[in-house]
mmCIF file with all atom_site columns, C-alpha atoms in Angstrom:
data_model
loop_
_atom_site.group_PDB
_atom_site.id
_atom_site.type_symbol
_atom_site.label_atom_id
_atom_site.label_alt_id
_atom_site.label_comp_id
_atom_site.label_asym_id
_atom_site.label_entity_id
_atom_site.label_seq_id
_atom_site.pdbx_PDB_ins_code
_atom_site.Cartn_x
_atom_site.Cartn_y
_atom_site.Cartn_z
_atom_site.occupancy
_atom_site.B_iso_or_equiv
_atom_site.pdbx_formal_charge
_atom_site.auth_seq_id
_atom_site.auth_comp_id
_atom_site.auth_asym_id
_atom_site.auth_atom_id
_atom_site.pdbx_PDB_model_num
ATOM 1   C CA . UNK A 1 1   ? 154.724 34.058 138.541 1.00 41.00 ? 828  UNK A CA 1
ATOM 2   C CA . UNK A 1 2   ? 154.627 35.034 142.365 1.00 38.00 ? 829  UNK A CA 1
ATOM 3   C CA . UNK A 1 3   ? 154.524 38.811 140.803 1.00 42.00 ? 830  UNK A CA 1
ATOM 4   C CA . UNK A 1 4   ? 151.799 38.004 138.789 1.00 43.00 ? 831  UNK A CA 1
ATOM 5   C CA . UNK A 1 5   ? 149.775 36.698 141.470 1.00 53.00 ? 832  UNK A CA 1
ATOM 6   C CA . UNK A 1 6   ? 146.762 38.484 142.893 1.00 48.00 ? 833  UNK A CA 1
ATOM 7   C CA . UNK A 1 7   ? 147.359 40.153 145.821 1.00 53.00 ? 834  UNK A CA 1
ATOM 8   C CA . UNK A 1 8   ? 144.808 39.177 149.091 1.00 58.00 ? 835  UNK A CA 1
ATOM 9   C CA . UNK A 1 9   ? 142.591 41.845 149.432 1.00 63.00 ? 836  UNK A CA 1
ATOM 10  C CA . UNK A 1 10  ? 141.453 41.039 145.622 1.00 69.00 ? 837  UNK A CA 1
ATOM 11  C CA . UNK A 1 11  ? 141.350 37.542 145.816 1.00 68.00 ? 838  UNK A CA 1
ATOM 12  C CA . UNK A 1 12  ? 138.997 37.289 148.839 1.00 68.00 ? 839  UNK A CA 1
ATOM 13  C CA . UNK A 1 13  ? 137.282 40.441 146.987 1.00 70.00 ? 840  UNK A CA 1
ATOM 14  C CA . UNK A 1 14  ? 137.224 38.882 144.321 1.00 74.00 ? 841  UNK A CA 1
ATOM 15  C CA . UNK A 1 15  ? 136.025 35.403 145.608 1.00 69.00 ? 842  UNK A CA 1
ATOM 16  C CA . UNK A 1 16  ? 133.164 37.089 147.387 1.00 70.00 ? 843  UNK A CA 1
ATOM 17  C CA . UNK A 1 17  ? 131.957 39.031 144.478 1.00 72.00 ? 844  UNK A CA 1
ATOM 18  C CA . UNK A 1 18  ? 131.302 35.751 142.963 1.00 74.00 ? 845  UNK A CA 1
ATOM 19  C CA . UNK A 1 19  ? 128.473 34.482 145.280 1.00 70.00 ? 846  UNK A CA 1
ATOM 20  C CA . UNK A 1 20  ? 126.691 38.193 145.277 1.00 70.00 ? 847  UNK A CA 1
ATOM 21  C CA . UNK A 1 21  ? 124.283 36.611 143.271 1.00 71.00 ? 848  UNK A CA 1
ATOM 22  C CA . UNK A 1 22  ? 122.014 39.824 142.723 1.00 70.00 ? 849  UNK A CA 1
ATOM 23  C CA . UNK A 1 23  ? 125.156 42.352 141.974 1.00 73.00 ? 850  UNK A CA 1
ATOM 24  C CA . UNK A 1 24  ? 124.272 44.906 144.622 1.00 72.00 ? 851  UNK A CA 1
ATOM 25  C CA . UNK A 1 25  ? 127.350 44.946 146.580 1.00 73.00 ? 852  UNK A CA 1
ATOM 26  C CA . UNK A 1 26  ? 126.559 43.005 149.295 1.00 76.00 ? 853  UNK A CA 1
ATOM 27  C CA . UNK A 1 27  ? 125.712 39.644 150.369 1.00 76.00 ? 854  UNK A CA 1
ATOM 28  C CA . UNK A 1 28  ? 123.485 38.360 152.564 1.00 76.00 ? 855  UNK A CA 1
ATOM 29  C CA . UNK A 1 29  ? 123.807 35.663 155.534 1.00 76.00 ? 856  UNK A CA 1
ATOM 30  C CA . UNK A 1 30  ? 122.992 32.685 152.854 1.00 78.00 ? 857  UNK A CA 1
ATOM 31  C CA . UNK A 1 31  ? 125.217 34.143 150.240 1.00 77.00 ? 858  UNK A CA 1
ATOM 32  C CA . UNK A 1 32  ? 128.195 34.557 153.435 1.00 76.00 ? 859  UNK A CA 1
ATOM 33  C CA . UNK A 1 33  ? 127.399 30.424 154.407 1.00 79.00 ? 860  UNK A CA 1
ATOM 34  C CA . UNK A 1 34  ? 128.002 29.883 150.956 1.00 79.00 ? 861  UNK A CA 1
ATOM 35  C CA . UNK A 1 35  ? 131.414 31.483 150.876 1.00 74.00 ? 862  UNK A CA 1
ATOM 36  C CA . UNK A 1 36  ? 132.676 30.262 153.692 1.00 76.00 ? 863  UNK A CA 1
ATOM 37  C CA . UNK A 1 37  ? 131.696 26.657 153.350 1.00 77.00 ? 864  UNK A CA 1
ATOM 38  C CA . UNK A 1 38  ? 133.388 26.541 150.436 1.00 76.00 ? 865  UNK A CA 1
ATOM 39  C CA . UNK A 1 39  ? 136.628 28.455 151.771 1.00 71.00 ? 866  UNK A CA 1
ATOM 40  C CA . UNK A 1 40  ? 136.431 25.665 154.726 1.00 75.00 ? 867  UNK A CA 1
ATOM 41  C CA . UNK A 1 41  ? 133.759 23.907 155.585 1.00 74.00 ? 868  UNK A CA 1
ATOM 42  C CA . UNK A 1 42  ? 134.691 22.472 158.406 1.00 77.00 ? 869  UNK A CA 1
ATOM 43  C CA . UNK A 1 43  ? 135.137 25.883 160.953 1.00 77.00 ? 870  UNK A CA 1
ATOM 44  C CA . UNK A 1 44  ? 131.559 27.629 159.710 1.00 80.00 ? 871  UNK A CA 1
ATOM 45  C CA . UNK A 1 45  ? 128.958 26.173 161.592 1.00 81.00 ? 872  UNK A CA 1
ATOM 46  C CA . UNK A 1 46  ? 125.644 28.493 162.030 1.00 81.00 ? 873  UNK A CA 1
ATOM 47  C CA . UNK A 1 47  ? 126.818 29.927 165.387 1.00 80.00 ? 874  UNK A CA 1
ATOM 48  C CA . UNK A 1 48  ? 130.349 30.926 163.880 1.00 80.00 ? 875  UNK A CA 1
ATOM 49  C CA . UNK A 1 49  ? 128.572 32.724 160.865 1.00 77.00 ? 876  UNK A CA 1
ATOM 50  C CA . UNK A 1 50  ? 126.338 34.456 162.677 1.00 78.00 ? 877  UNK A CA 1
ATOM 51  C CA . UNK A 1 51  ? 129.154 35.939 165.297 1.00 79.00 ? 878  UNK A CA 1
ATOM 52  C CA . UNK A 1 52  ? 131.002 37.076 162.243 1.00 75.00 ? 879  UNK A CA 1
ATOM 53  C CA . UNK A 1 53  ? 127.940 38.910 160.700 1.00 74.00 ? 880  UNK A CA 1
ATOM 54  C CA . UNK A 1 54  ? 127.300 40.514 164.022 1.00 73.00 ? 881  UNK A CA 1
ATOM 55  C CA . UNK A 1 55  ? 130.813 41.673 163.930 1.00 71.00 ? 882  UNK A CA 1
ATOM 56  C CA . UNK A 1 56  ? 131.510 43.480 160.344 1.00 69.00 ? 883  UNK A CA 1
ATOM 57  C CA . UNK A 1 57  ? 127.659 44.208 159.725 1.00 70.00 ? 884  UNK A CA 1
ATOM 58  C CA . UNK A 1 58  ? 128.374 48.059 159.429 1.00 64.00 ? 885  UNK A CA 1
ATOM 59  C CA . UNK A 1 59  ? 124.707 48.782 159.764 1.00 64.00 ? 886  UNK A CA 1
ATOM 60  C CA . UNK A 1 60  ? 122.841 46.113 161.335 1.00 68.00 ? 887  UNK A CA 1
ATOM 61  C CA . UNK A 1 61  ? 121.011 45.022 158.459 1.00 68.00 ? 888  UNK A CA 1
ATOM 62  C CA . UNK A 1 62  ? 121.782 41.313 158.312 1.00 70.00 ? 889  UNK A CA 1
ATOM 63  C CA . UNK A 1 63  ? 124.063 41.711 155.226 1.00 71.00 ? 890  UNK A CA 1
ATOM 64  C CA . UNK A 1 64  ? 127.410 42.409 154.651 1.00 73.00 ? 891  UNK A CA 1
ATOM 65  C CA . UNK A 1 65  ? 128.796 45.346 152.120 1.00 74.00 ? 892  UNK A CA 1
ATOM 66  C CA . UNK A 1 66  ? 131.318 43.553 150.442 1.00 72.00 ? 893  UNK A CA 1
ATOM 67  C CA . UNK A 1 67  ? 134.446 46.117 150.040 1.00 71.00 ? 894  UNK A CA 1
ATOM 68  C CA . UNK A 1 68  ? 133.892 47.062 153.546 1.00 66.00 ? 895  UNK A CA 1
ATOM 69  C CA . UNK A 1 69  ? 133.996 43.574 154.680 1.00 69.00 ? 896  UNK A CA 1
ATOM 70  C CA . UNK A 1 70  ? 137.336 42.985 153.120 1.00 70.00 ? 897  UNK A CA 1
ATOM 71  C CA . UNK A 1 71  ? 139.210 46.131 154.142 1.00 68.00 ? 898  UNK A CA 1
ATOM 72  C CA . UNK A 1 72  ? 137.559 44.947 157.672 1.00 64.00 ? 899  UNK A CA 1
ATOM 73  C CA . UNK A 1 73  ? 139.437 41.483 157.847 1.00 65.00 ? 900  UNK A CA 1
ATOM 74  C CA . UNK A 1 74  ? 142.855 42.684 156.099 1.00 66.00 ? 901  UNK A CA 1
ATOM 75  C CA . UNK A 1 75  ? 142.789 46.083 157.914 1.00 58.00 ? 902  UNK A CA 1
ATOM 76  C CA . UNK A 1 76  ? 146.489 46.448 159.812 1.00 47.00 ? 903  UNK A CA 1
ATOM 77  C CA . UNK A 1 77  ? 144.626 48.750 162.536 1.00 46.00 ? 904  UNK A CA 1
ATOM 78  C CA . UNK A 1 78  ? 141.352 47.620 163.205 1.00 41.00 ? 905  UNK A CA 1
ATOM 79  C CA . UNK A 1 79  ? 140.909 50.711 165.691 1.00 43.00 ? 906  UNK A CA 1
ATOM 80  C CA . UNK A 1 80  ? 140.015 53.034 162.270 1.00 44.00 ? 907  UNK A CA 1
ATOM 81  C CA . UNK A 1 81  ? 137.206 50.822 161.239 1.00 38.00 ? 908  UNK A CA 1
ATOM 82  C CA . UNK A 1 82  ? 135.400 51.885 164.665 1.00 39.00 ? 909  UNK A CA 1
ATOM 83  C CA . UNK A 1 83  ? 136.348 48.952 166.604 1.00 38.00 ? 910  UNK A CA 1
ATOM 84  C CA . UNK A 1 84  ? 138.781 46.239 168.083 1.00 35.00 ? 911  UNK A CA 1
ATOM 85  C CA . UNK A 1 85  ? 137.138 43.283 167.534 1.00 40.00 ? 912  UNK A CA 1
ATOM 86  C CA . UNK A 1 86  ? 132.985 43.010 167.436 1.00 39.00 ? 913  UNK A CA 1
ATOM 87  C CA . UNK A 1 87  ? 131.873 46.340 165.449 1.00 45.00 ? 914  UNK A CA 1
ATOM 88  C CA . UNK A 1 88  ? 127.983 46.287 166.455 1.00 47.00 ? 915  UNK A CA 1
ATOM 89  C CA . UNK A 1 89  ? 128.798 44.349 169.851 1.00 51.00 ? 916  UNK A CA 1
ATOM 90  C CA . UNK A 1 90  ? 127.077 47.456 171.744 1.00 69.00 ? 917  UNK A CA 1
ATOM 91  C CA . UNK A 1 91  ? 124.289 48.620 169.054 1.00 84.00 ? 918  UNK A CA 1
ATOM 92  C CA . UNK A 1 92  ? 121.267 50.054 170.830 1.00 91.00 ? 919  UNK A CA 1
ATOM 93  C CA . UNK A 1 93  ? 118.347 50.274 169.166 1.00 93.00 ? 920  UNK A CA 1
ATOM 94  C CA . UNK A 1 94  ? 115.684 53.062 170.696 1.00 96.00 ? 921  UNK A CA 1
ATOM 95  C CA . UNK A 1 95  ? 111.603 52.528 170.341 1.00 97.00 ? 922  UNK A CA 1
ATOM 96  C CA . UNK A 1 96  ? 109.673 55.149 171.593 1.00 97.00 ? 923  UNK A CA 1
ATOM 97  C CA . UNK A 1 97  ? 105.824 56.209 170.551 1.00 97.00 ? 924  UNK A CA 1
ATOM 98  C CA . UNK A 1 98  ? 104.536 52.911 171.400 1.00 97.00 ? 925  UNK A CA 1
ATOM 99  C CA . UNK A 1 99  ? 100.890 53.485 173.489 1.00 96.00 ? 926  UNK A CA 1
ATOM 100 C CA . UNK A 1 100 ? 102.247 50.910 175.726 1.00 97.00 ? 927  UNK A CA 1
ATOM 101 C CA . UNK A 1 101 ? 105.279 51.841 177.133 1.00 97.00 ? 928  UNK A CA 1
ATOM 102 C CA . UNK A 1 102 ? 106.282 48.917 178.293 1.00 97.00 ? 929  UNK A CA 1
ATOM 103 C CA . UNK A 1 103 ? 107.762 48.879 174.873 1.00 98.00 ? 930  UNK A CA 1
ATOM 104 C CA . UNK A 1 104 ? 109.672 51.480 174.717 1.00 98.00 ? 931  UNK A CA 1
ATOM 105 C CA . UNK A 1 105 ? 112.900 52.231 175.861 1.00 97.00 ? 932  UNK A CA 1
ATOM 106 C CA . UNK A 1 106 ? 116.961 51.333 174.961 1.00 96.00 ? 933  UNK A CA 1
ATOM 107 C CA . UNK A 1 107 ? 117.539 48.068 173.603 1.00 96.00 ? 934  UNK A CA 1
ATOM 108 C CA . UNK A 1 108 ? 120.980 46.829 173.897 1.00 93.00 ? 935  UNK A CA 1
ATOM 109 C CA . UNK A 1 109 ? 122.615 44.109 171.397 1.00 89.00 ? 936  UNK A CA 1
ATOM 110 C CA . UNK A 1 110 ? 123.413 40.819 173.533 1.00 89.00 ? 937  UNK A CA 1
ATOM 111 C CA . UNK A 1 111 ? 126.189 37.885 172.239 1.00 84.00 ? 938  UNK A CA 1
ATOM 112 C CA . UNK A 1 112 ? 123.037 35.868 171.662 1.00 88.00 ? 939  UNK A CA 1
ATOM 113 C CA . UNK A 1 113 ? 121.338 35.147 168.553 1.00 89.00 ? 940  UNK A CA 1
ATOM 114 C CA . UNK A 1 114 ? 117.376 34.441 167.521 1.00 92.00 ? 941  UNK A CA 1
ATOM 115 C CA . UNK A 1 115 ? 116.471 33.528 164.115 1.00 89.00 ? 942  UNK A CA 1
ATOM 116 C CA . UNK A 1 116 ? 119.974 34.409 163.031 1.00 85.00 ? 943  UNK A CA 1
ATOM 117 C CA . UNK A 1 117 ? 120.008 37.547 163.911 1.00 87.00 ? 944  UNK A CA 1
ATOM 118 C CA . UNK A 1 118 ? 121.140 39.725 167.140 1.00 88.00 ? 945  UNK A CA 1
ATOM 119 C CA . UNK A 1 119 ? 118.978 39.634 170.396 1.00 93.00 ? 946  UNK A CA 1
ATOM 120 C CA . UNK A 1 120 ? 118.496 43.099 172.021 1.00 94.00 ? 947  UNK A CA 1
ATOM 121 C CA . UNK A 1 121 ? 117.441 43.531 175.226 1.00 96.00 ? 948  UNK A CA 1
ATOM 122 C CA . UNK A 1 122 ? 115.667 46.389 177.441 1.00 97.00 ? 949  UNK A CA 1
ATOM 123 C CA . UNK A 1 123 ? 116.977 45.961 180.808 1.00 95.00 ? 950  UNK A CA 1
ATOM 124 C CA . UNK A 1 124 ? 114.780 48.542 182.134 1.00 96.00 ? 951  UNK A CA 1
ATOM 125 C CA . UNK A 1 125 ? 111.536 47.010 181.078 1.00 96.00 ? 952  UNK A CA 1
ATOM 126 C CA . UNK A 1 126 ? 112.371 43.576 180.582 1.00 96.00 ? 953  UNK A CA 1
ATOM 127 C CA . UNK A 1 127 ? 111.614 42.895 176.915 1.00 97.00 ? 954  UNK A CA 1
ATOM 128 C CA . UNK A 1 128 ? 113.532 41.215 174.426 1.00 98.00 ? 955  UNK A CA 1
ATOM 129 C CA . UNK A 1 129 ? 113.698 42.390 170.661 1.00 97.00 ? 956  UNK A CA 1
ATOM 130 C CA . UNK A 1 130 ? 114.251 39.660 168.253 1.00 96.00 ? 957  UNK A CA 1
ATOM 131 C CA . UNK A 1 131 ? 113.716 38.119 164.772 1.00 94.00 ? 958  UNK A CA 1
ATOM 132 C CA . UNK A 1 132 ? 111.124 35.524 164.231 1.00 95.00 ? 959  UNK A CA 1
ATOM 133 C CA . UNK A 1 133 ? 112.686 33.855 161.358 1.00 90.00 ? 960  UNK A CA 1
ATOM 134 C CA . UNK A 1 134 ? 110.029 31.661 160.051 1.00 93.00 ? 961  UNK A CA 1
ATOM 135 C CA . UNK A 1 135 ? 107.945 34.336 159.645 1.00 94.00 ? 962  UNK A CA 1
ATOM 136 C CA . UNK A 1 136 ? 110.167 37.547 158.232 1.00 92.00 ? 963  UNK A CA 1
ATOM 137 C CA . UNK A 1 137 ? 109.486 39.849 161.323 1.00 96.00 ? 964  UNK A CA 1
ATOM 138 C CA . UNK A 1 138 ? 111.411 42.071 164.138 1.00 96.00 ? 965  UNK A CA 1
ATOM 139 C CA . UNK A 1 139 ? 108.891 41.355 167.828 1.00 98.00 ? 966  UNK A CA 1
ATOM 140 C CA . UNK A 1 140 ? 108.935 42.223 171.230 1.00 98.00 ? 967  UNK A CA 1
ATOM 141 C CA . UNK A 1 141 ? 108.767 39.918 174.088 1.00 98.00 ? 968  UNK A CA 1
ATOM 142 C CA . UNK A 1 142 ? 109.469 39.022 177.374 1.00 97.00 ? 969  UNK A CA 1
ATOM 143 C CA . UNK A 1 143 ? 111.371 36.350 175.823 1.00 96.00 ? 970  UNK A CA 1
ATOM 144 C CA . UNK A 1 144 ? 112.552 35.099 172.554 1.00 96.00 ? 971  UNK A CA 1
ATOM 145 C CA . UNK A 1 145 ? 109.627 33.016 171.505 1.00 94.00 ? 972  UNK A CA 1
ATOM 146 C CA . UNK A 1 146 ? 107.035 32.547 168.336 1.00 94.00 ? 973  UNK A CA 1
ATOM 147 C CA . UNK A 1 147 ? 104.558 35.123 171.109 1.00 96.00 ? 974  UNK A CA 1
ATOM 148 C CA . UNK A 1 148 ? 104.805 38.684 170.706 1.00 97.00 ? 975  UNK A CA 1
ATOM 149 C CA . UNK A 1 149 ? 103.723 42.051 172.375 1.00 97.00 ? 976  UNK A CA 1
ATOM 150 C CA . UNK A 1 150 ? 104.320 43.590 169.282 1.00 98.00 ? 977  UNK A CA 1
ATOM 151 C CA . UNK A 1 151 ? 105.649 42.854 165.617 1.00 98.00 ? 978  UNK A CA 1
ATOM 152 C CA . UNK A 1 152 ? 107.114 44.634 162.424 1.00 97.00 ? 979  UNK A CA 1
ATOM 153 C CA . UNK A 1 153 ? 107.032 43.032 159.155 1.00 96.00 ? 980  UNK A CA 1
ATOM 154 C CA . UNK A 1 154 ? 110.550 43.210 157.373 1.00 91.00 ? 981  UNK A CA 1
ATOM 155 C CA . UNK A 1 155 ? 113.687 41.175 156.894 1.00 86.00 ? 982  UNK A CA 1
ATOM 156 C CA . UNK A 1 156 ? 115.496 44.438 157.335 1.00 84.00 ? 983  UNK A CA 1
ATOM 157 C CA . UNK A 1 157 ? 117.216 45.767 160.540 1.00 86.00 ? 984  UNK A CA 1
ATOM 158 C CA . UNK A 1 158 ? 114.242 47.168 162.670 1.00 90.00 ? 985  UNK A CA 1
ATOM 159 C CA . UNK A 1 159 ? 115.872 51.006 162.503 1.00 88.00 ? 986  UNK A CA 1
ATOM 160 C CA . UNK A 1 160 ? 116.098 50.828 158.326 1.00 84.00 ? 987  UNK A CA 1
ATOM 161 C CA . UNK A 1 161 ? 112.736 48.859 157.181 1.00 83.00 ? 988  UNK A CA 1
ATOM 162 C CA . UNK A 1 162 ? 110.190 52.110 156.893 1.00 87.00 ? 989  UNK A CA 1
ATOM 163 C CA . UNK A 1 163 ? 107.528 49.567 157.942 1.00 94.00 ? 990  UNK A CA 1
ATOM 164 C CA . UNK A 1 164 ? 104.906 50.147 160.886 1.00 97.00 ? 991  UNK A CA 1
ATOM 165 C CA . UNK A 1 165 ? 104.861 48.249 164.042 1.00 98.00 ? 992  UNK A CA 1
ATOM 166 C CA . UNK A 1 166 ? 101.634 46.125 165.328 1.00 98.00 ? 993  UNK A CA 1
ATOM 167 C CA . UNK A 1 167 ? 100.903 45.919 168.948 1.00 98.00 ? 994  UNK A CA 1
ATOM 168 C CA . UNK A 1 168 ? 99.395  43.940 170.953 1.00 97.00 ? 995  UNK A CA 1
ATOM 169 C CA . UNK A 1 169 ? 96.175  45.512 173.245 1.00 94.00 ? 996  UNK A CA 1
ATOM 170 C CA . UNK A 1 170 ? 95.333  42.557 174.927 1.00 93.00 ? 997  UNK A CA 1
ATOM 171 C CA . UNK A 1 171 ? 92.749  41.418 172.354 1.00 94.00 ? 998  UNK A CA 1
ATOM 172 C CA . UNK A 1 172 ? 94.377  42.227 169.032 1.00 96.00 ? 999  UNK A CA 1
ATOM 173 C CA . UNK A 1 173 ? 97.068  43.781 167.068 1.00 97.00 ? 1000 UNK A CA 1
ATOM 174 C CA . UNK A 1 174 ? 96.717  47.445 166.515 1.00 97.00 ? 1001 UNK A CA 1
ATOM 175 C CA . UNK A 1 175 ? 98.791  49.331 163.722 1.00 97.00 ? 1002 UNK A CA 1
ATOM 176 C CA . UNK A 1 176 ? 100.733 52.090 165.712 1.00 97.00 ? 1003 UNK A CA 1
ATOM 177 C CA . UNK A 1 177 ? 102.499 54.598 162.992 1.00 96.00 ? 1004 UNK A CA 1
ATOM 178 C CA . UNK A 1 178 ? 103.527 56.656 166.006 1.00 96.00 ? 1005 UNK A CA 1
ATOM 179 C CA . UNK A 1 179 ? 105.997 53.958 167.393 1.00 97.00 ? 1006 UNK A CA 1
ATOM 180 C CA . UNK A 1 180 ? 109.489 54.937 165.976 1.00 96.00 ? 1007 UNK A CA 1
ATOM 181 C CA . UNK A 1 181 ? 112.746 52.564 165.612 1.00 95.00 ? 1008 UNK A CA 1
ATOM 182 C CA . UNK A 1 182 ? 116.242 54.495 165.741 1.00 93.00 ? 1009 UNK A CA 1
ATOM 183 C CA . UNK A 1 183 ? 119.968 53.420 166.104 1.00 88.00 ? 1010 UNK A CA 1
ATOM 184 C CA . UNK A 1 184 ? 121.104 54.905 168.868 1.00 88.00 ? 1011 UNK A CA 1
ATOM 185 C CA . UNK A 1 185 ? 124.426 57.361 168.049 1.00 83.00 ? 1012 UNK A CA 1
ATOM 186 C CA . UNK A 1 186 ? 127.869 55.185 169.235 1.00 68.00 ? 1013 UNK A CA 1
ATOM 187 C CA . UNK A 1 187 ? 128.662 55.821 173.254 1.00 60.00 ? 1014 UNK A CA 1
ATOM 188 C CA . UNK A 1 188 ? 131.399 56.964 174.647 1.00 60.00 ? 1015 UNK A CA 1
ATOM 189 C CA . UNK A 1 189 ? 133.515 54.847 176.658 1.00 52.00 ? 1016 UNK A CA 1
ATOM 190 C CA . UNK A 1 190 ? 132.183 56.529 179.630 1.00 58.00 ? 1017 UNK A CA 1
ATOM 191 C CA . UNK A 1 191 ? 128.897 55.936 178.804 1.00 56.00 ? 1018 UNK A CA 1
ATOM 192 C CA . UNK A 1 192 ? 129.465 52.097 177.907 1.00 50.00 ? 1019 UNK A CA 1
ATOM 193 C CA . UNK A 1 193 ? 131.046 51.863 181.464 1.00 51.00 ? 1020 UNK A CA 1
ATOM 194 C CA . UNK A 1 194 ? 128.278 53.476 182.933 1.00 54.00 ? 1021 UNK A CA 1
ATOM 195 C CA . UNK A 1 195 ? 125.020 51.144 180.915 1.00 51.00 ? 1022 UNK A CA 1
ATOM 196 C CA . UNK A 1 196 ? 127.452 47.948 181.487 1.00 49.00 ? 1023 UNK A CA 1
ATOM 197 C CA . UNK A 1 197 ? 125.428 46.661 184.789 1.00 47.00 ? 1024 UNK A CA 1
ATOM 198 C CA . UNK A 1 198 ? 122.011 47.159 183.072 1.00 49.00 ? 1025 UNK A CA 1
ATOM 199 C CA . UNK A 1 199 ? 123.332 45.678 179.336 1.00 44.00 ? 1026 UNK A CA 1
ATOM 200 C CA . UNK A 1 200 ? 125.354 42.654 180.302 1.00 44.00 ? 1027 UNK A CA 1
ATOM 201 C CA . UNK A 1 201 ? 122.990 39.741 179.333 1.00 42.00 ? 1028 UNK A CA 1
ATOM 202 C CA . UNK A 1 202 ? 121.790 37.742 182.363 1.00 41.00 ? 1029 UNK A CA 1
ATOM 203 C CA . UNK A 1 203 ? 119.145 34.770 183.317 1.00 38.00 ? 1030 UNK A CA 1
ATOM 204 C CA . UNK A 1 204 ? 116.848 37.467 184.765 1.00 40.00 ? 1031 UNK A CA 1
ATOM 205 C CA . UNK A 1 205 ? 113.366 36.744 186.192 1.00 41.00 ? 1032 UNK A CA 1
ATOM 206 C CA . UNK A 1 206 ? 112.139 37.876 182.762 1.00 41.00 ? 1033 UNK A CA 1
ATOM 207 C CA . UNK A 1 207 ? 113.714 35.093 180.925 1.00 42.00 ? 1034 UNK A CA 1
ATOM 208 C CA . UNK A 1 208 ? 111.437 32.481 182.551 1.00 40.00 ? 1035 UNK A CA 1
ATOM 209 C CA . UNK A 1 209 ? 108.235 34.520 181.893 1.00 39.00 ? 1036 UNK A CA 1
ATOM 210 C CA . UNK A 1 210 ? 105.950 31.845 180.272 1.00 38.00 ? 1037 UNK A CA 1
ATOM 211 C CA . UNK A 1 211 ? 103.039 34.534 180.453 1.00 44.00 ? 1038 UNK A CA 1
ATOM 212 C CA . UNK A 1 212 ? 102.788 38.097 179.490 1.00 50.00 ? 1039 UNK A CA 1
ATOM 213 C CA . UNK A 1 213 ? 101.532 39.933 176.746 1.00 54.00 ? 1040 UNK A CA 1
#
């Protein structure tokens, strides 16, 4: 009986495979609540979930690849899955082509979350890069809010959605198919030591901004 019994990594895989409701091999944030409100509903509240989707989302798209996921939380050495505990906890996304270039620049994942998704943030020129939820779109701000300096239309991760950005001139938003989203190749350790200052997340002047364009 005990030798019959399925061993971990399929039952979870298993489990999970159940509630990808479209078959592609992954499952998205409402498909993960699903699963682990019904594995225990009392320990998954919204904050919980999204750490955890921040942490084994191997690409940053707001969904989960299933197999990954499980070799991820049964995996004896965590260290050969490319981290020790939050795998996208230093993503930085790069913008660049943007006619203002206020928008451009590094933006560095933050332990803070918008819409369900990651906040980034671009020490250097102050602006935030978060999701707007209610209305299926990646902006730019001097502050998480509904206001933005500039908006792309996609549920997807900023870097994967194909989509053009539209900026904000002071009047209007104009289409700029110039401005270019990237993932930024993983740093060094050296490198993360050296950005740490400048990525940490702090109550800046810029968080107060109530103005700004």
């Amino acid at each position: 009986e005990i030798g019959l019994e399925m061993p971990p990594h399929n039952a979870v895989l298993e489990t999970f495979q159940k509630f990808d409701k479209d078959g592609n091999g992954s499952i998205s944030r409402e498909e993960l609540v699903e699963v682990l409100r019904t594995l225990d509903p009392d320990d998954w509240d919204d904050n919980s979930v999204d750490h955890l989707l921040a942490s084994a989302d191997a690409n940053g798209d707001g969904a989960l690849q299933i197999e990954e996921f499980v070799r991820w939380v049964f995996a004896e050495d965590v260290s050969k899955l490319g981290s020790a505990s939050l795998g996208n906890s230093s993503l930085t996304i790069l913008i660049d082509g943007s006619s203002r270039d206020d928008l451009n620049g590094e933006y560095v994942q933050q332990d803070e979350f918008y819409g369900h998704r990651p906040v980034f943030f671009n020490a250097e020129k102050g602006k935030y890069l978060f999701y707007n939820q209610k209305h299926r779109r990646w902006q730019i701000f001097v502050r998480t809010s509904w206001k933005a300096s500039a908006r792309l239309c996609t549920k997807r991760a900023p870097h994967l959605s194909g989509e053009t950005w539209h900026v904000y001139n002071g009047k209007k938003f104009l289409t700029e198919p110039e401005m270019s989203t990237k993932l930024a190749p993983p740093s060094t350790a050296e490198e993360k030591c050296a950005k740490a200052a400048d990525a940490i997340y702090v109550k800046t002047q810029w968080s107060n901004v109530t103005g700004g364009f």
